[in-house]
Amino acid sequence: MNLNLNNKYALVCGSTAGIGKATAIALASEGTNVTLIARNEDKLKAVLTELPHPENHSYIVADFSNPEDLQQKVADFIANNHGFHILVNNTGGPAGGPIFNAKLEEFQNAFTQHLKCNHVLAQTLVPFMKDEGYGRIVNVISTSVKQPLDGLGVSNTIRGAVANWSKTLANELGQFGITVNNVLPGATGTERLTEIIKNKSAKTGKTKDEAANAMKQAVPAKRFAKPEELADAITFLASERASYINGINLPVDGGRTKSL
Ligand SMILES: NC(=O)c1ccc[n+]([C@@H]2O[C@H](COP(=O)([O-])OP(=O)(O)OC[C@H]3O[C@@H](n4cnc5c(N)ncnc54)[C@H](OP(=O)(O)O)[C@@H]3O)[C@@H](O)[C@H]2O)c1
């Protein structure tokens, strides 16, 4: 299947590690010109060298705790370089913990980092997508959109908001050749998962291996996802071949989610 991603421009957020990094590599391997975003410039430079034809790619240093600064930096980049056909909204997940104990600022911070940043990026990128008659916005969220996950109270709450923002945007932008879809990772072998396993181990008294194995048993596939498996789904949704898929939540979770 030819995905026709050659020479498209993609902004891939949270792309120095995990799912975002794997997505940057997958898109670049399809011939897409990728702009990475994350906070750590050394890591951004290192990822750039791992992409095929590093000279075709670039990066922006930005922190998603500051949406106004993020928007300005991306707008400046567009004014001085080029717009983007593809936006992959992705960043670090909120810390775990029971929702009853959550502090107000945890909700505020997660709302800012996830929903507000997705929103300012969409507002900044969509004019070019409309001009091109081609746009793909893919939001990396979580299966908690369909089934809340124990011990991830703030995350569960914010993911629902992002999914509803995304569906509303899909309804508004479909007429311009722009699709907005969500990829919902199950347990995926990244730094985020290592942290979650560490917390589960501390909470239950199980070893980290025991905690990891218990999580794997809840998945019909009996294993964790590789970041590349998420990246493949995101890359397909970003491609021309996914032109009539709009406004969906796609779990990539080895079958773990119990609902349809
Ligand atoms: N892994 C899983 O099992 C799993 C399951 C369900 C959902 N998810 C969700 O999927 C998303 C990606 O997960 P992942 O496992 O790939 O995460 P990860 O390995 O922790 O990577 C997170 C990426 O986001 C960047 N980032 C973090 N905070 C940022 C900030 N404030 N501003 C800008 N960039 C920031 C990090 O780079 P810098 O530190 O350099 O900024 C890094 O590139 C998260 O929302 C996560 O909750 C993951």
PDB file of C-alpha atoms and ligand atoms in Angstrom, residues 14-20 37-40 43 62-65 90-94 113-114 140-143 155 159 185-193 196, ligand 1:
ATOM      1  CA  GLY A  14       6.449  14.551  22.456  1.00  0.00           C
ATOM      2  CA  SER A  15       8.849  12.977  19.983  1.00  0.00           C
ATOM      3  CA  THR A  16      12.054  12.454  21.977  1.00  0.00           C
ATOM      4  CA  ALA A  17      10.819   9.194  23.510  1.00  0.00           C
ATOM      5  CA  GLY A  18       8.241   6.425  23.367  1.00  0.00           C
ATOM      6  CA  ILE A  19       5.276   6.594  21.011  1.00  0.00           C
ATOM      7  CA  GLY A  20       6.099  10.080  19.686  1.00  0.00           C
ATOM      8  CA  ILE A  37       8.770  18.981  19.567  1.00  0.00           C
ATOM      9  CA  ALA A  38       9.716  18.332  23.201  1.00  0.00           C
ATOM     10  CA  ARG A  39      11.412  20.157  26.090  1.00  0.00           C
ATOM     11  CA  ASN A  40      14.897  18.676  26.006  1.00  0.00           C
ATOM     12  CA  LYS A  43      17.319  14.681  23.112  1.00  0.00           C
ATOM     13  CA  ALA A  62       8.745  23.902  23.753  1.00  0.00           C
ATOM     14  CA  ASP A  63       7.098  23.017  27.030  1.00  0.00           C
ATOM     15  CA  PHE A  64       3.429  22.031  26.971  1.00  0.00           C
ATOM     16  CA  SER A  65       2.910  23.561  30.391  1.00  0.00           C
ATOM     17  CA  ASN A  90       1.174  13.823  22.034  1.00  0.00           C
ATOM     18  CA  THR A  91       2.879  14.668  25.324  1.00  0.00           C
ATOM     19  CA  GLY A  92       3.734  13.133  28.695  1.00  0.00           C
ATOM     20  CA  GLY A  93       0.866  11.582  30.649  1.00  0.00           C
ATOM     21  CA  PRO A  94      -0.394  12.946  34.008  1.00  0.00           C
ATOM     22  CA  GLN A 113      -0.808  20.193  28.875  1.00  0.00           C
ATOM     23  CA  HIS A 114      -3.273  18.063  26.966  1.00  0.00           C
ATOM     24  CA  VAL A 140      -2.539  10.153  21.217  1.00  0.00           C
ATOM     25  CA  ILE A 141      -4.852   9.678  24.189  1.00  0.00           C
ATOM     26  CA  SER A 142      -5.504   6.457  26.152  1.00  0.00           C
ATOM     27  CA  THR A 143      -7.933   3.524  26.265  1.00  0.00           C
ATOM     28  CA  SER A 155      -5.582  11.069  33.395  1.00  0.00           C
ATOM     29  CA  ARG A 159      -8.656  12.000  28.349  1.00  0.00           C
ATOM     30  CA  PRO A 185      -2.570   3.107  23.406  1.00  0.00           C
ATOM     31  CA  GLY A 186      -2.847   0.143  25.713  1.00  0.00           C
ATOM     32  CA  ALA A 187       0.166  -0.715  27.871  1.00  0.00           C
ATOM     33  CA  THR A 188       3.101   0.189  25.627  1.00  0.00           C
ATOM     34  CA  GLY A 189       6.784  -0.399  26.378  1.00  0.00           C
ATOM     35  CA  THR A 190       7.942   3.190  27.027  1.00  0.00           C
ATOM     36  CA  GLU A 191       9.307   5.260  29.937  1.00  0.00           C
ATOM     37  CA  ARG A 192       5.713   6.051  30.900  1.00  0.00           C
ATOM     38  CA  LEU A 193       4.963   2.335  31.345  1.00  0.00           C
ATOM     39  CA  ILE A 196       3.405   2.983  35.984  1.00  0.00           C
TER      40      ILE A 196
HETATM   41  N1  LIG B   1       3.021   3.997  27.376  1.00  0.00           N
HETATM   42  C1  LIG B   1       1.821   3.584  27.714  1.00  0.00           C
HETATM   43  O1  LIG B   1       1.623   2.460  28.199  1.00  0.00           O
HETATM   44  C2  LIG B   1       0.627   4.482  27.500  1.00  0.00           C
HETATM   45  C3  LIG B   1      -0.659   3.945  27.663  1.00  0.00           C
HETATM   46  C4  LIG B   1      -1.757   4.768  27.498  1.00  0.00           C
HETATM   47  C5  LIG B   1      -1.583   6.092  27.149  1.00  0.00           C
HETATM   48  N2  LIG B   1      -0.323   6.586  26.996  1.00  0.00           N
HETATM   49  C6  LIG B   1      -0.193   8.001  26.695  1.00  0.00           C
HETATM   50  O2  LIG B   1       0.442   8.201  25.448  1.00  0.00           O
HETATM   51  C7  LIG B   1       1.206   9.424  25.505  1.00  0.00           C
HETATM   52  C8  LIG B   1       2.668   9.127  25.149  1.00  0.00           C
HETATM   53  O3  LIG B   1       3.130   8.145  26.035  1.00  0.00           O
HETATM   54  P1  LIG B   1       4.621   7.564  26.012  1.00  0.00           P
HETATM   55  O4  LIG B   1       4.541   6.326  26.802  1.00  0.00           O
HETATM   56  O5  LIG B   1       5.178   7.559  24.651  1.00  0.00           O
HETATM   57  O6  LIG B   1       5.362   8.693  26.905  1.00  0.00           O
HETATM   58  P2  LIG B   1       6.922   8.923  27.207  1.00  0.00           P
HETATM   59  O7  LIG B   1       7.744   7.763  26.787  1.00  0.00           O
HETATM   60  O8  LIG B   1       6.966   9.370  28.622  1.00  0.00           O
HETATM   61  O9  LIG B   1       7.295  10.165  26.252  1.00  0.00           O
HETATM   62  C9  LIG B   1       6.704  11.408  26.456  1.00  0.00           C
HETATM   63  C10 LIG B   1       7.217  12.412  25.430  1.00  0.00           C
HETATM   64  O10 LIG B   1       6.557  13.671  25.675  1.00  0.00           O
HETATM   65  C11 LIG B   1       7.529  14.693  25.937  1.00  0.00           C
HETATM   66  N3  LIG B   1       7.000  15.564  26.980  1.00  0.00           N
HETATM   67  C12 LIG B   1       6.668  15.238  28.253  1.00  0.00           C
HETATM   68  N4  LIG B   1       6.228  16.305  28.929  1.00  0.00           N
HETATM   69  C13 LIG B   1       6.289  17.348  28.059  1.00  0.00           C
HETATM   70  C14 LIG B   1       5.989  18.746  28.155  1.00  0.00           C
HETATM   71  N5  LIG B   1       5.541  19.284  29.311  1.00  0.00           N
HETATM   72  N6  LIG B   1       6.161  19.523  27.075  1.00  0.00           N
HETATM   73  C15 LIG B   1       6.623  18.998  25.917  1.00  0.00           C
HETATM   74  N7  LIG B   1       6.921  17.689  25.755  1.00  0.00           N
HETATM   75  C16 LIG B   1       6.765  16.889  26.813  1.00  0.00           C
HETATM   76  C17 LIG B   1       8.796  13.947  26.386  1.00  0.00           C
HETATM   77  O11 LIG B   1       9.970  14.672  26.035  1.00  0.00           O
HETATM   78  P3  LIG B   1      10.721  15.728  27.004  1.00  0.00           P
HETATM   79  O12 LIG B   1      10.773  15.100  28.356  1.00  0.00           O
HETATM   80  O13 LIG B   1      12.053  15.909  26.342  1.00  0.00           O
HETATM   81  O14 LIG B   1       9.923  16.992  26.965  1.00  0.00           O
HETATM   82  C18 LIG B   1       8.710  12.684  25.524  1.00  0.00           C
HETATM   83  O15 LIG B   1       9.208  12.946  24.238  1.00  0.00           O
HETATM   84  C19 LIG B   1       1.022   9.966  26.932  1.00  0.00           C
HETATM   85  O16 LIG B   1      -0.050  10.880  26.983  1.00  0.00           O
HETATM   86  C20 LIG B   1       0.678   8.718  27.706  1.00  0.00           C
HETATM   87  O17 LIG B   1      -0.001   8.968  28.911  1.00  0.00           O
HETATM   88  C21 LIG B   1       0.783   5.811  27.141  1.00  0.00           C
END
